[in-house]
PDB file of N, CA, C and O in Angstrom:
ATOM      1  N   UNK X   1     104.565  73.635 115.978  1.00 70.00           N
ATOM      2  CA  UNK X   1     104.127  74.557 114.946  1.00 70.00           C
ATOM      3  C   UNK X   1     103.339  73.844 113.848  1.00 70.00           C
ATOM      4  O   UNK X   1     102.988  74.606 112.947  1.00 70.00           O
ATOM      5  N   UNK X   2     103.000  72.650 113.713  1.00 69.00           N
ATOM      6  CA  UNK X   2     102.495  71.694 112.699  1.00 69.00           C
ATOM      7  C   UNK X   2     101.183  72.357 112.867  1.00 69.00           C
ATOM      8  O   UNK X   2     100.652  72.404 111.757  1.00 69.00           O
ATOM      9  N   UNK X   3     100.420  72.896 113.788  1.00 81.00           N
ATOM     10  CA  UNK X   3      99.226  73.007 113.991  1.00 81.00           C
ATOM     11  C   UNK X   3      98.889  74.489 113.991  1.00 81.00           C
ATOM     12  O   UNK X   3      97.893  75.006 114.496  1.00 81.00           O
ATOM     13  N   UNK X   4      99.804  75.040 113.393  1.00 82.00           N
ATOM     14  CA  UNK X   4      99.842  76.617 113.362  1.00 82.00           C
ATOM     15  C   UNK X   4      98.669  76.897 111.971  1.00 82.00           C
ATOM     16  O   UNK X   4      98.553  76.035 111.100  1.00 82.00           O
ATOM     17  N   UNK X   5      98.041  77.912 111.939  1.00 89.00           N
ATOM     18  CA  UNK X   5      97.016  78.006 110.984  1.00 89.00           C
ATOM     19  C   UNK X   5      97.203  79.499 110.775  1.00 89.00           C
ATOM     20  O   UNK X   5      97.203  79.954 111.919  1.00 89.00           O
ATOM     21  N   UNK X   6      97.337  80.347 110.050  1.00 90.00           N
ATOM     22  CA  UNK X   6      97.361  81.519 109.225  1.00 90.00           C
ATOM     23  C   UNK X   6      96.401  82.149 108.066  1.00 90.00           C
ATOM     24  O   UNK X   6      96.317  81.630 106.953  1.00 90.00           O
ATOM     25  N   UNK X   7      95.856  83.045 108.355  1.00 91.00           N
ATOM     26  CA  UNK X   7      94.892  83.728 107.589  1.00 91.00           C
ATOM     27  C   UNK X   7      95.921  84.399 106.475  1.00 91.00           C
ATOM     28  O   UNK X   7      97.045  84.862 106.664  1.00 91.00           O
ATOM     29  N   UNK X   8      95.284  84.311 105.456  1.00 93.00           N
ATOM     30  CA  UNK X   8      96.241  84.317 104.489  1.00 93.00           C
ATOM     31  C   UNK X   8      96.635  85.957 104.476  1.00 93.00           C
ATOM     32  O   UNK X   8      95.633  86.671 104.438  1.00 93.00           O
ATOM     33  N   UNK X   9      98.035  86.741 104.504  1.00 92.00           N
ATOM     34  CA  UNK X   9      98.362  87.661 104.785  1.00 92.00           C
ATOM     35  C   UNK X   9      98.829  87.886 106.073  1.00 92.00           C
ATOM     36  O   UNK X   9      99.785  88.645 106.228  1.00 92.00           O
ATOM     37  N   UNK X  10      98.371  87.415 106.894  1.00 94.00           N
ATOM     38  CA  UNK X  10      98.173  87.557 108.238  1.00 94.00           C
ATOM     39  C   UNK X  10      99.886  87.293 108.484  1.00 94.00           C
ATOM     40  O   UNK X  10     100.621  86.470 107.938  1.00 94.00           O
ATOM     41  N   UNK X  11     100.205  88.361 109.555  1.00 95.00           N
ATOM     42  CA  UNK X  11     102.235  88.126 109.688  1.00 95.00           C
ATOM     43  C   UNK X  11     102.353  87.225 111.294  1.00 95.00           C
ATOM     44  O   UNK X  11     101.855  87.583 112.362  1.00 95.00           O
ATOM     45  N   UNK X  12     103.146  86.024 111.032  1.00 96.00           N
ATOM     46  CA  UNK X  12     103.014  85.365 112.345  1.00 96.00           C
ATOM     47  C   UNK X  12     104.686  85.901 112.683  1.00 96.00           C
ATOM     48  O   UNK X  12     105.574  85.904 111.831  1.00 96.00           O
ATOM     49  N   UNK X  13     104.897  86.435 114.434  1.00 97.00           N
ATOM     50  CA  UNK X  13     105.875  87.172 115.423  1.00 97.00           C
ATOM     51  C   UNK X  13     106.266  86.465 116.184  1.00 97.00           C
ATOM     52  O   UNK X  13     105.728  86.188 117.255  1.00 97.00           O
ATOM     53  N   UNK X  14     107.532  85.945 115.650  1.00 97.00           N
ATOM     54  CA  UNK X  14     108.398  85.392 117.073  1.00 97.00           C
ATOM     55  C   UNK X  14     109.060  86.237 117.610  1.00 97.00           C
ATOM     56  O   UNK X  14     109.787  87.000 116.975  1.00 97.00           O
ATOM     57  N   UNK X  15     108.931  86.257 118.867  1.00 98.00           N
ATOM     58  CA  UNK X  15     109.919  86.962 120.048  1.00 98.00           C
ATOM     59  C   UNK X  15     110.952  85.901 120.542  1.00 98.00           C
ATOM     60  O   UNK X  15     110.789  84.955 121.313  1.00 98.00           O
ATOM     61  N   UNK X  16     111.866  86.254 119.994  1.00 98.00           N
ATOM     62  CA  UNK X  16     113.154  85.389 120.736  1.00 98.00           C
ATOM     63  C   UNK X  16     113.993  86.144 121.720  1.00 98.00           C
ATOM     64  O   UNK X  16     115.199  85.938 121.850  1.00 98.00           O
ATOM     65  N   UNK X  17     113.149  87.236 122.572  1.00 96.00           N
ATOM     66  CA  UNK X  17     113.852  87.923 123.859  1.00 96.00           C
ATOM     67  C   UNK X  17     114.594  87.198 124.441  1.00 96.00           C
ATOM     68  O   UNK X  17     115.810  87.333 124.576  1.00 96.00           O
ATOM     69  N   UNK X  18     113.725  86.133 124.942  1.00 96.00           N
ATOM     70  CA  UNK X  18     114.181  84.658 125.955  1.00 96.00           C
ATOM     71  C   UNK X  18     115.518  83.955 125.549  1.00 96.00           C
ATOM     72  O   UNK X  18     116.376  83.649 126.377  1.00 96.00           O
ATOM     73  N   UNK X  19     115.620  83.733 124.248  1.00 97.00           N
ATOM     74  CA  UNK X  19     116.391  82.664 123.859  1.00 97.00           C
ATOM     75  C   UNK X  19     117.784  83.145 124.075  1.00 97.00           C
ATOM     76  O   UNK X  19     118.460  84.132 123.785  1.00 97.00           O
ATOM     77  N   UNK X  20     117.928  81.922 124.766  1.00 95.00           N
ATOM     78  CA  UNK X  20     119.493  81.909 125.001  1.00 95.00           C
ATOM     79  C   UNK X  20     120.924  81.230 124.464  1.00 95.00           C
ATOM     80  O   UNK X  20     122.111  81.483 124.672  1.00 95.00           O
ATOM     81  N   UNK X  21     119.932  79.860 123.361  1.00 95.00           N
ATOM     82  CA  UNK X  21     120.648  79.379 122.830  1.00 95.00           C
ATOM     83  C   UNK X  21     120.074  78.959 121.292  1.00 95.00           C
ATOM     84  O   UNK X  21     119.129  78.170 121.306  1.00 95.00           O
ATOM     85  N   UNK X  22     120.310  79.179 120.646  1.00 95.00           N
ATOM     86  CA  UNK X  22     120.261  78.200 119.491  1.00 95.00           C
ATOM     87  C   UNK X  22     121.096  77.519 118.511  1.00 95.00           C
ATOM     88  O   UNK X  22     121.955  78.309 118.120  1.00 95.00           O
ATOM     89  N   UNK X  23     121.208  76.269 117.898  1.00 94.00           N
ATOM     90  CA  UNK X  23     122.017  75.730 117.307  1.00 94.00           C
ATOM     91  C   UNK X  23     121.088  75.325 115.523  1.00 94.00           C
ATOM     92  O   UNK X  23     120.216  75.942 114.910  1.00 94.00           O
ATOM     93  N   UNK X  24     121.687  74.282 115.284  1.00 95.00           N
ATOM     94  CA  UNK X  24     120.902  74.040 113.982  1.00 95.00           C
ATOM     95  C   UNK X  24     119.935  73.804 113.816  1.00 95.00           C
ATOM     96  O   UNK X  24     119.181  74.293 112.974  1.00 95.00           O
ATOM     97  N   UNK X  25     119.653  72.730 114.831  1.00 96.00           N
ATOM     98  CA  UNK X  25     117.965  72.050 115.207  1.00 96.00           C
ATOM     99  C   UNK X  25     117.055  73.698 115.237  1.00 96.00           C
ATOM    100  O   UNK X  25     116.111  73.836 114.459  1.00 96.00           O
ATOM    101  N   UNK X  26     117.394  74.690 116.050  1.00 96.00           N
ATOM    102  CA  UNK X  26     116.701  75.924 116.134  1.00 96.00           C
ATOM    103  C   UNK X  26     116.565  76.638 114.512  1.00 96.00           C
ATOM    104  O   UNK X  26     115.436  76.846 114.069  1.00 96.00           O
ATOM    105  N   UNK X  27     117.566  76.923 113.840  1.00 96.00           N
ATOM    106  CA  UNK X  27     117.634  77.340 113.008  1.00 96.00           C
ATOM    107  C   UNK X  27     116.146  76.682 111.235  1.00 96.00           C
ATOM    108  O   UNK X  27     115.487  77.249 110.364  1.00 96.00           O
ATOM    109  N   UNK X  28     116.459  75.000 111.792  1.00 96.00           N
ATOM    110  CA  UNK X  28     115.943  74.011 111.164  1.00 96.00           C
ATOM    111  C   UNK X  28     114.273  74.724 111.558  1.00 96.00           C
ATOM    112  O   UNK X  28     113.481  75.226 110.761  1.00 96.00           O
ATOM    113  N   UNK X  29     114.136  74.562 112.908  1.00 96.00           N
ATOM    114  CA  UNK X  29     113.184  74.936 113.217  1.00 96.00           C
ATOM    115  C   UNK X  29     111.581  76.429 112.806  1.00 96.00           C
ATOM    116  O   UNK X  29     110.358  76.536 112.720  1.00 96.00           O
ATOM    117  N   UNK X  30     112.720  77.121 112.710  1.00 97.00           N
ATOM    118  CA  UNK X  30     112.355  78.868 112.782  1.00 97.00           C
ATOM    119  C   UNK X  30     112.040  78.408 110.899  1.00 97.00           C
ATOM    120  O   UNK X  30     110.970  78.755 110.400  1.00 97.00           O
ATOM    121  N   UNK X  31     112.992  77.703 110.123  1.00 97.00           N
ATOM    122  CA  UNK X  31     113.040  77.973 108.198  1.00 97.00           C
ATOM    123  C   UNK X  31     111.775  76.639 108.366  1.00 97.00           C
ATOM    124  O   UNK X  31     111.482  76.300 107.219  1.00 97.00           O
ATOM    125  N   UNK X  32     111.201  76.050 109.100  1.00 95.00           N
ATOM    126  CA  UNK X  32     110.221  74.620 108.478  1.00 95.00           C
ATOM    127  C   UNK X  32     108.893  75.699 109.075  1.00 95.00           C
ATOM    128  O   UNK X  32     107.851  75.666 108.421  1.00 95.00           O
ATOM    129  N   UNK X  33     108.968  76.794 110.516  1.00 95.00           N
ATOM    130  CA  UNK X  33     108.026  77.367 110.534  1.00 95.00           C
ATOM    131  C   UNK X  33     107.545  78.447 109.180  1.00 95.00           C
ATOM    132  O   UNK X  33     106.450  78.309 108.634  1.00 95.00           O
ATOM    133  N   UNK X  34     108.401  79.360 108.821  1.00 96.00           N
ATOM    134  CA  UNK X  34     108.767  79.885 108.074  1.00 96.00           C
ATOM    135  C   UNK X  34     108.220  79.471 106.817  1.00 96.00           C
ATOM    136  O   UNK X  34     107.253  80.188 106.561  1.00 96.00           O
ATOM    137  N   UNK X  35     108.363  78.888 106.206  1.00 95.00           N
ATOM    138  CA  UNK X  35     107.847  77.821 105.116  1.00 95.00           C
ATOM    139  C   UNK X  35     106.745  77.500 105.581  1.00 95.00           C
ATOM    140  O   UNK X  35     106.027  77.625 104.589  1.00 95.00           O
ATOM    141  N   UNK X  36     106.114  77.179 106.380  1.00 94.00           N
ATOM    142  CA  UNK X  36     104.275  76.819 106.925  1.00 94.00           C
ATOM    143  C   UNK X  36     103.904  78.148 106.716  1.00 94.00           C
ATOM    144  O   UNK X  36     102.848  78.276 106.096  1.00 94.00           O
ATOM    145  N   UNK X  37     104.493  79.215 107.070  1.00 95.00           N
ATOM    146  CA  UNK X  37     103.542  80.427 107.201  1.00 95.00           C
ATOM    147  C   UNK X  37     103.712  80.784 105.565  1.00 95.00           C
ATOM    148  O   UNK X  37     102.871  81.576 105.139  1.00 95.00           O
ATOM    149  N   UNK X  38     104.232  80.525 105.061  1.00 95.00           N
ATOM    150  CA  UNK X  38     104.487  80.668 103.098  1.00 95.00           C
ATOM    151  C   UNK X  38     103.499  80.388 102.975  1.00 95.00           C
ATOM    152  O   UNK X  38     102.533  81.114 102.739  1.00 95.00           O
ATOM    153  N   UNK X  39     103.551  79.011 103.142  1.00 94.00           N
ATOM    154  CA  UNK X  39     102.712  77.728 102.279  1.00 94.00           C
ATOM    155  C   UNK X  39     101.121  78.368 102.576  1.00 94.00           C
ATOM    156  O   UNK X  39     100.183  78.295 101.782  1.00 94.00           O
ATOM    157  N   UNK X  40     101.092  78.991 103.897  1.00 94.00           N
ATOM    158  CA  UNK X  40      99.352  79.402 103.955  1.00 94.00           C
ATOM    159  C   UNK X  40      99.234  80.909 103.578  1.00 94.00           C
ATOM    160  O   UNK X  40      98.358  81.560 104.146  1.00 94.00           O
ATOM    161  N   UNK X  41     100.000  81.486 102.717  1.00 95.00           N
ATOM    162  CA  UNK X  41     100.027  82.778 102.125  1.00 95.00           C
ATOM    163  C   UNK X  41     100.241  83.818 103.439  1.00 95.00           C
ATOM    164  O   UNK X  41      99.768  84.954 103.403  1.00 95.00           O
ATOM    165  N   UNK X  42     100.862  83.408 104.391  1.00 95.00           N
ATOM    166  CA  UNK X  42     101.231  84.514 105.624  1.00 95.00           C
ATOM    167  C   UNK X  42     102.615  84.706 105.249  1.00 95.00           C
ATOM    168  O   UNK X  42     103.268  84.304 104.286  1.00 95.00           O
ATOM    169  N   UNK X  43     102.844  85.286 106.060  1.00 94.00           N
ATOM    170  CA  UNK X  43     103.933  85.996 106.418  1.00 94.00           C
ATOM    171  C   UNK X  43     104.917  85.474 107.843  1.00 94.00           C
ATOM    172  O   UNK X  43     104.290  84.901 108.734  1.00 94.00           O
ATOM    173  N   UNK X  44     106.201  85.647 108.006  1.00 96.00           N
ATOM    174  CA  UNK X  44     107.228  85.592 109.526  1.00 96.00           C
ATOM    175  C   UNK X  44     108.147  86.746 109.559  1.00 96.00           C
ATOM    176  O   UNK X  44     108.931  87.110 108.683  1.00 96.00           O
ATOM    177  N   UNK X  45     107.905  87.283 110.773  1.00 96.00           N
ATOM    178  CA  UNK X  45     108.956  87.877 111.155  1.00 96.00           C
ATOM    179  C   UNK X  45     109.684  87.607 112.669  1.00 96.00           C
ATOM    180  O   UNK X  45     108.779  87.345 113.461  1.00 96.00           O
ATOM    181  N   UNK X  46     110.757  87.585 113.214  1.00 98.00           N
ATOM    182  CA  UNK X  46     112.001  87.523 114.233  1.00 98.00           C
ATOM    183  C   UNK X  46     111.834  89.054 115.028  1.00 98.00           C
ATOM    184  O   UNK X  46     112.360  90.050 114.532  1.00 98.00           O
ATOM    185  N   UNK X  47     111.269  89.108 115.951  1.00 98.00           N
ATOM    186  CA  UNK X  47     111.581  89.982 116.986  1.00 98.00           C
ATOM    187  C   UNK X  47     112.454  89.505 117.917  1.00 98.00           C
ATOM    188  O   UNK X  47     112.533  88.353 118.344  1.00 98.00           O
ATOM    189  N   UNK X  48     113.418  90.923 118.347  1.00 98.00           N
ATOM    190  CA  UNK X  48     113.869  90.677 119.899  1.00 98.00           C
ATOM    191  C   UNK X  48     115.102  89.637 119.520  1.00 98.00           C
ATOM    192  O   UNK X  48     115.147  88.701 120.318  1.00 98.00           O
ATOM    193  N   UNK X  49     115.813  89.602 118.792  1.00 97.00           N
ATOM    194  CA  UNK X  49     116.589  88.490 117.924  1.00 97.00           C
ATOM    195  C   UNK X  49     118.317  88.435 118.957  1.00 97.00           C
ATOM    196  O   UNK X  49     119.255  88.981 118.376  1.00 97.00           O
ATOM    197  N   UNK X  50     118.603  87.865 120.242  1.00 97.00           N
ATOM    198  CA  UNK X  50     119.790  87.805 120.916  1.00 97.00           C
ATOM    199  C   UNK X  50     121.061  88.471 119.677  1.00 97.00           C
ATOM    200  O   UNK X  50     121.143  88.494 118.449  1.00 97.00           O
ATOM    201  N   UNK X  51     121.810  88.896 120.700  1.00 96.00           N
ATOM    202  CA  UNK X  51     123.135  88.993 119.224  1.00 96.00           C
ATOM    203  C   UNK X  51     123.797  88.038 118.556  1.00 96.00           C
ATOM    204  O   UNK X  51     124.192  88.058 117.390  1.00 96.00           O
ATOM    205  N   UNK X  52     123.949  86.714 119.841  1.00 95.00           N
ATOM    206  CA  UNK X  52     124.503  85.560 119.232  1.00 95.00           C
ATOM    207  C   UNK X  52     123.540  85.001 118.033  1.00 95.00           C
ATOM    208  O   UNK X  52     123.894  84.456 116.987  1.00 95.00           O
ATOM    209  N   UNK X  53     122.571  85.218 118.368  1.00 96.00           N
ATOM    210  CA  UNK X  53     121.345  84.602 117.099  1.00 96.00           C
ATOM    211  C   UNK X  53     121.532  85.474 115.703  1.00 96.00           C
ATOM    212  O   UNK X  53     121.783  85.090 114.561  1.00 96.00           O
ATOM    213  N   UNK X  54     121.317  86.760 116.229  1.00 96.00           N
ATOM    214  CA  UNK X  54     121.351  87.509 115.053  1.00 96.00           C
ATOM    215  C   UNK X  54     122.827  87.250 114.110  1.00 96.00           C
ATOM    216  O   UNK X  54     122.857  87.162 112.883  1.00 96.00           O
ATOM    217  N   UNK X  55     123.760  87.176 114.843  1.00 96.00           N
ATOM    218  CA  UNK X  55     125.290  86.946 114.599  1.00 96.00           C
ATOM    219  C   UNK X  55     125.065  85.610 113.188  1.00 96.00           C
ATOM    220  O   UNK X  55     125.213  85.851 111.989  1.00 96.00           O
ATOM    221  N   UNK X  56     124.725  84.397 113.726  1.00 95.00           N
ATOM    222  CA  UNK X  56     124.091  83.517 113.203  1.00 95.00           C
ATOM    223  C   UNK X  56     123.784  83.187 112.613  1.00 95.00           C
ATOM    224  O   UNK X  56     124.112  82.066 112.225  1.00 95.00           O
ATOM    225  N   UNK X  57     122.535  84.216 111.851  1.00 96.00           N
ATOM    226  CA  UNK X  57     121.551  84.650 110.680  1.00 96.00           C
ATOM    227  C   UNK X  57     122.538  85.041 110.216  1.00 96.00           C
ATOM    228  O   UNK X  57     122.920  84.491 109.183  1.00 96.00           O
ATOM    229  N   UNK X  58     123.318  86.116 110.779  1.00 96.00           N
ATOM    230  CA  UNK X  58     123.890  86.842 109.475  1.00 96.00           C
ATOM    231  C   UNK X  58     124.813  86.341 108.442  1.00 96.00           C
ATOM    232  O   UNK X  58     125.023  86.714 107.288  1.00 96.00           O
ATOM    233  N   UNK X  59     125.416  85.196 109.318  1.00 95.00           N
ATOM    234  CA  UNK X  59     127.035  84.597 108.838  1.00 95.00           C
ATOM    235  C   UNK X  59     126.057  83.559 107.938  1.00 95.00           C
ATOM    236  O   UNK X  59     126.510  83.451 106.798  1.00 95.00           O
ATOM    237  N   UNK X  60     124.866  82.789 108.150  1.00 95.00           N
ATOM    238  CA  UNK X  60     124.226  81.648 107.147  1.00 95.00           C
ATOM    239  C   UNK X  60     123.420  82.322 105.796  1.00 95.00           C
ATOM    240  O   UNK X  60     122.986  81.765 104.788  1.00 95.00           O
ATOM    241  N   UNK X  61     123.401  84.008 106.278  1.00 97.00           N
ATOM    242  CA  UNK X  61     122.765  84.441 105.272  1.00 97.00           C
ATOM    243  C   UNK X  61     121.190  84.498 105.447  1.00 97.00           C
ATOM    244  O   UNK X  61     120.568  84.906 104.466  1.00 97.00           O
ATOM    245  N   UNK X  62     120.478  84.143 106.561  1.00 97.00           N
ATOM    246  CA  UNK X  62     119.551  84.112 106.426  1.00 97.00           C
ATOM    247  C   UNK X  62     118.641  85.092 106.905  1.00 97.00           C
ATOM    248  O   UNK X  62     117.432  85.038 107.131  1.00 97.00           O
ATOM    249  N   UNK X  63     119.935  86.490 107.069  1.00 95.00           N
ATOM    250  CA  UNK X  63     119.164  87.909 107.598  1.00 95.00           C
ATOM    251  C   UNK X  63     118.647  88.187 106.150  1.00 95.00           C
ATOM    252  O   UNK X  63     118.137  89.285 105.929  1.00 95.00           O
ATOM    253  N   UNK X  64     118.727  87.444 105.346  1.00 96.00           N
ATOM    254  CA  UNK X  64     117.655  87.785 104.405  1.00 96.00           C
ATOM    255  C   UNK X  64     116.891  87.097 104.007  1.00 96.00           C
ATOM    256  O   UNK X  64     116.518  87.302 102.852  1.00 96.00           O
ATOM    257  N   UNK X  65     116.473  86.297 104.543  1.00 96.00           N
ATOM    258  CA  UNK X  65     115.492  85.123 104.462  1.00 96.00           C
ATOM    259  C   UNK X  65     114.491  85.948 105.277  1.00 96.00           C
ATOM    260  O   UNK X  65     113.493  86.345 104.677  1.00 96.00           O
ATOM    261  N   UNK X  66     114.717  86.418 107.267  1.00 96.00           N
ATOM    262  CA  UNK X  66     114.028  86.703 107.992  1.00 96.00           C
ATOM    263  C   UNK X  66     114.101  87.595 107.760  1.00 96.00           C
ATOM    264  O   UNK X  66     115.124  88.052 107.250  1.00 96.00           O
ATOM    265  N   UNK X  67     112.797  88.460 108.081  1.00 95.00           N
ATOM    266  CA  UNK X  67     112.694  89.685 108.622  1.00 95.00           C
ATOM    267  C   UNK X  67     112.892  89.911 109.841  1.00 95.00           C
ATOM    268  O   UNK X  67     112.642  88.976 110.602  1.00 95.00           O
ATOM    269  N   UNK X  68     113.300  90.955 110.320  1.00 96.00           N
ATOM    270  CA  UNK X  68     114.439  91.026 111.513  1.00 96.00           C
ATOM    271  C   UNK X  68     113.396  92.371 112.093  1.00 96.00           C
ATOM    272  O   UNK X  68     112.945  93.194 111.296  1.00 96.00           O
ATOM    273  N   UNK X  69     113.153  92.424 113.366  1.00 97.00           N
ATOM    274  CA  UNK X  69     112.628  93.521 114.166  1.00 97.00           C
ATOM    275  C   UNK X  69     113.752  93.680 115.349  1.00 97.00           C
ATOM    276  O   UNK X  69     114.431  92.705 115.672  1.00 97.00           O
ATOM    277  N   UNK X  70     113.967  95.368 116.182  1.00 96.00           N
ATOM    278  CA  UNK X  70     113.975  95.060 117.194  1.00 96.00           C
ATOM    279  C   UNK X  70     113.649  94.570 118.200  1.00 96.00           C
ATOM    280  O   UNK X  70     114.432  94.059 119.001  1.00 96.00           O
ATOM    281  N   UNK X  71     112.057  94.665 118.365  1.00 96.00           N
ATOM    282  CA  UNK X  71     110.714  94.159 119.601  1.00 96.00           C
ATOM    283  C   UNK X  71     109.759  93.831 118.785  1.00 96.00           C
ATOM    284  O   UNK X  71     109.846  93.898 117.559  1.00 96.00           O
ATOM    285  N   UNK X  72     108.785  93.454 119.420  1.00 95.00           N
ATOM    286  CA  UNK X  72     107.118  93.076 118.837  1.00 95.00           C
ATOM    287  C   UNK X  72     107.270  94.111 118.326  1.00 95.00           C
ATOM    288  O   UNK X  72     107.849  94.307 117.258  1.00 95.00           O
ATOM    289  N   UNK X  73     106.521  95.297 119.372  1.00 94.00           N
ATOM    290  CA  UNK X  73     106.005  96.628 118.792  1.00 94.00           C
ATOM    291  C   UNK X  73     106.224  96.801 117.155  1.00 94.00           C
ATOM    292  O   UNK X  73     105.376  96.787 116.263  1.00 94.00           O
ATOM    293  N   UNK X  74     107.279  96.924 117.100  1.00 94.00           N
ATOM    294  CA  UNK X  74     108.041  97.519 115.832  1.00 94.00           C
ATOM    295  C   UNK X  74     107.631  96.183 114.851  1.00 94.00           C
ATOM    296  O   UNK X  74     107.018  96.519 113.838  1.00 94.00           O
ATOM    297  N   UNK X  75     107.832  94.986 114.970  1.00 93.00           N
ATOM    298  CA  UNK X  75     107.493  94.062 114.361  1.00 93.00           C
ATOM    299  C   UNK X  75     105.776  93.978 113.666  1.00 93.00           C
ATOM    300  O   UNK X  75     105.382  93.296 112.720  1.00 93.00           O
ATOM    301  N   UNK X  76     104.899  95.074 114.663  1.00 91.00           N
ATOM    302  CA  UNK X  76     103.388  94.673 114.465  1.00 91.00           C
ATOM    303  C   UNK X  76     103.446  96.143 113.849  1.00 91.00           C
ATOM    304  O   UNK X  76     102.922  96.148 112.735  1.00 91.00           O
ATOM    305  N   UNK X  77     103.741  96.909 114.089  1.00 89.00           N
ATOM    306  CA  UNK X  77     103.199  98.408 113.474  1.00 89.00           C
ATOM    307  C   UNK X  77     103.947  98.078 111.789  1.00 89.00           C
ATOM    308  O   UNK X  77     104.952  97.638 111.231  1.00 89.00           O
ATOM    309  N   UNK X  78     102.569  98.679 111.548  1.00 71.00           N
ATOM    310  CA  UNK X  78     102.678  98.582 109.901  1.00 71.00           C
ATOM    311  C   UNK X  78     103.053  99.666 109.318  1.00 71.00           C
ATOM    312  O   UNK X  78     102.669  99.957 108.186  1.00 71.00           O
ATOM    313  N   UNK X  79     103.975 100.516 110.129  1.00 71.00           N
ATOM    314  CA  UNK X  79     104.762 101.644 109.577  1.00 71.00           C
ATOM    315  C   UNK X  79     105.906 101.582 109.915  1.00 71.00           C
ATOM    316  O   UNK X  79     106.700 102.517 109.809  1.00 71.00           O
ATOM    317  N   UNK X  80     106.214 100.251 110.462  1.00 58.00           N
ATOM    318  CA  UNK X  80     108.035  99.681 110.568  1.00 58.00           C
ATOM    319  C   UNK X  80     108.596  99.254 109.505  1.00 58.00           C
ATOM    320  O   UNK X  80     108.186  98.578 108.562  1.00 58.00           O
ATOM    321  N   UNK X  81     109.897  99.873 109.839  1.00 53.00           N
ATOM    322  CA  UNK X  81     110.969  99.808 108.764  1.00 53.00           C
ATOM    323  C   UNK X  81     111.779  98.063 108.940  1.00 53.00           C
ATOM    324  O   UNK X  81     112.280  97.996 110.063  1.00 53.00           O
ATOM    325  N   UNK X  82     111.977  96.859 108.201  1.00 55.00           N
ATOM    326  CA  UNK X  82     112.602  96.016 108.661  1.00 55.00           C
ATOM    327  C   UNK X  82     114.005  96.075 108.795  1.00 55.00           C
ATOM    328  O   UNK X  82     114.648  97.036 108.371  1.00 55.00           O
ATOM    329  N   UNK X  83     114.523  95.099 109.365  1.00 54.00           N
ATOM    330  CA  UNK X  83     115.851  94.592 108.985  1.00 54.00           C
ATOM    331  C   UNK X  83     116.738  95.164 110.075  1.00 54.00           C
ATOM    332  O   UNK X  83     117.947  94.934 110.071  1.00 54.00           O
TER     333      UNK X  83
END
């Protein structure tokens, strides 16, 4: 993600459908991307978020850090509700 570039506004979408595991290193991961997309005046949001993950977020507190989608879709339409 070091090489990630963002138009300022512009919302960058992770889909974590796939993920099956994450631990701290992940967590570390998703808040240093997170912070890049700040730093270039964008935006992050978490689609598709496993329950164990979401579970996760919730207990570190950082379902309010992320914005939380069910799927892309909902994540890209700009008449979605978060969280």
């Amino acid at each position: 993600m070091d090489r990630l570039t963002l138009a300022s506004g512009q919302l960058l979408v992770l889909d974590l459908a796939g993920l099956e595991f994450c631990d701290s290193s992940g967590i570390t991961a998703l808040l240093a991307t997170r912070n890049l997309a700040t730093e270039q005046s964008g935006d992050m949001a978490l689609a598709a978020v496993p329950a164990n993950t979401a579970r996760i977020l919730r207990i570190a507190g950082l379902d309010r850090v992320f914005t939380l989608h069910p799927d892309t879709s909902t994540a890209t339409n700009p008449s979605s509700t978060a969280r």
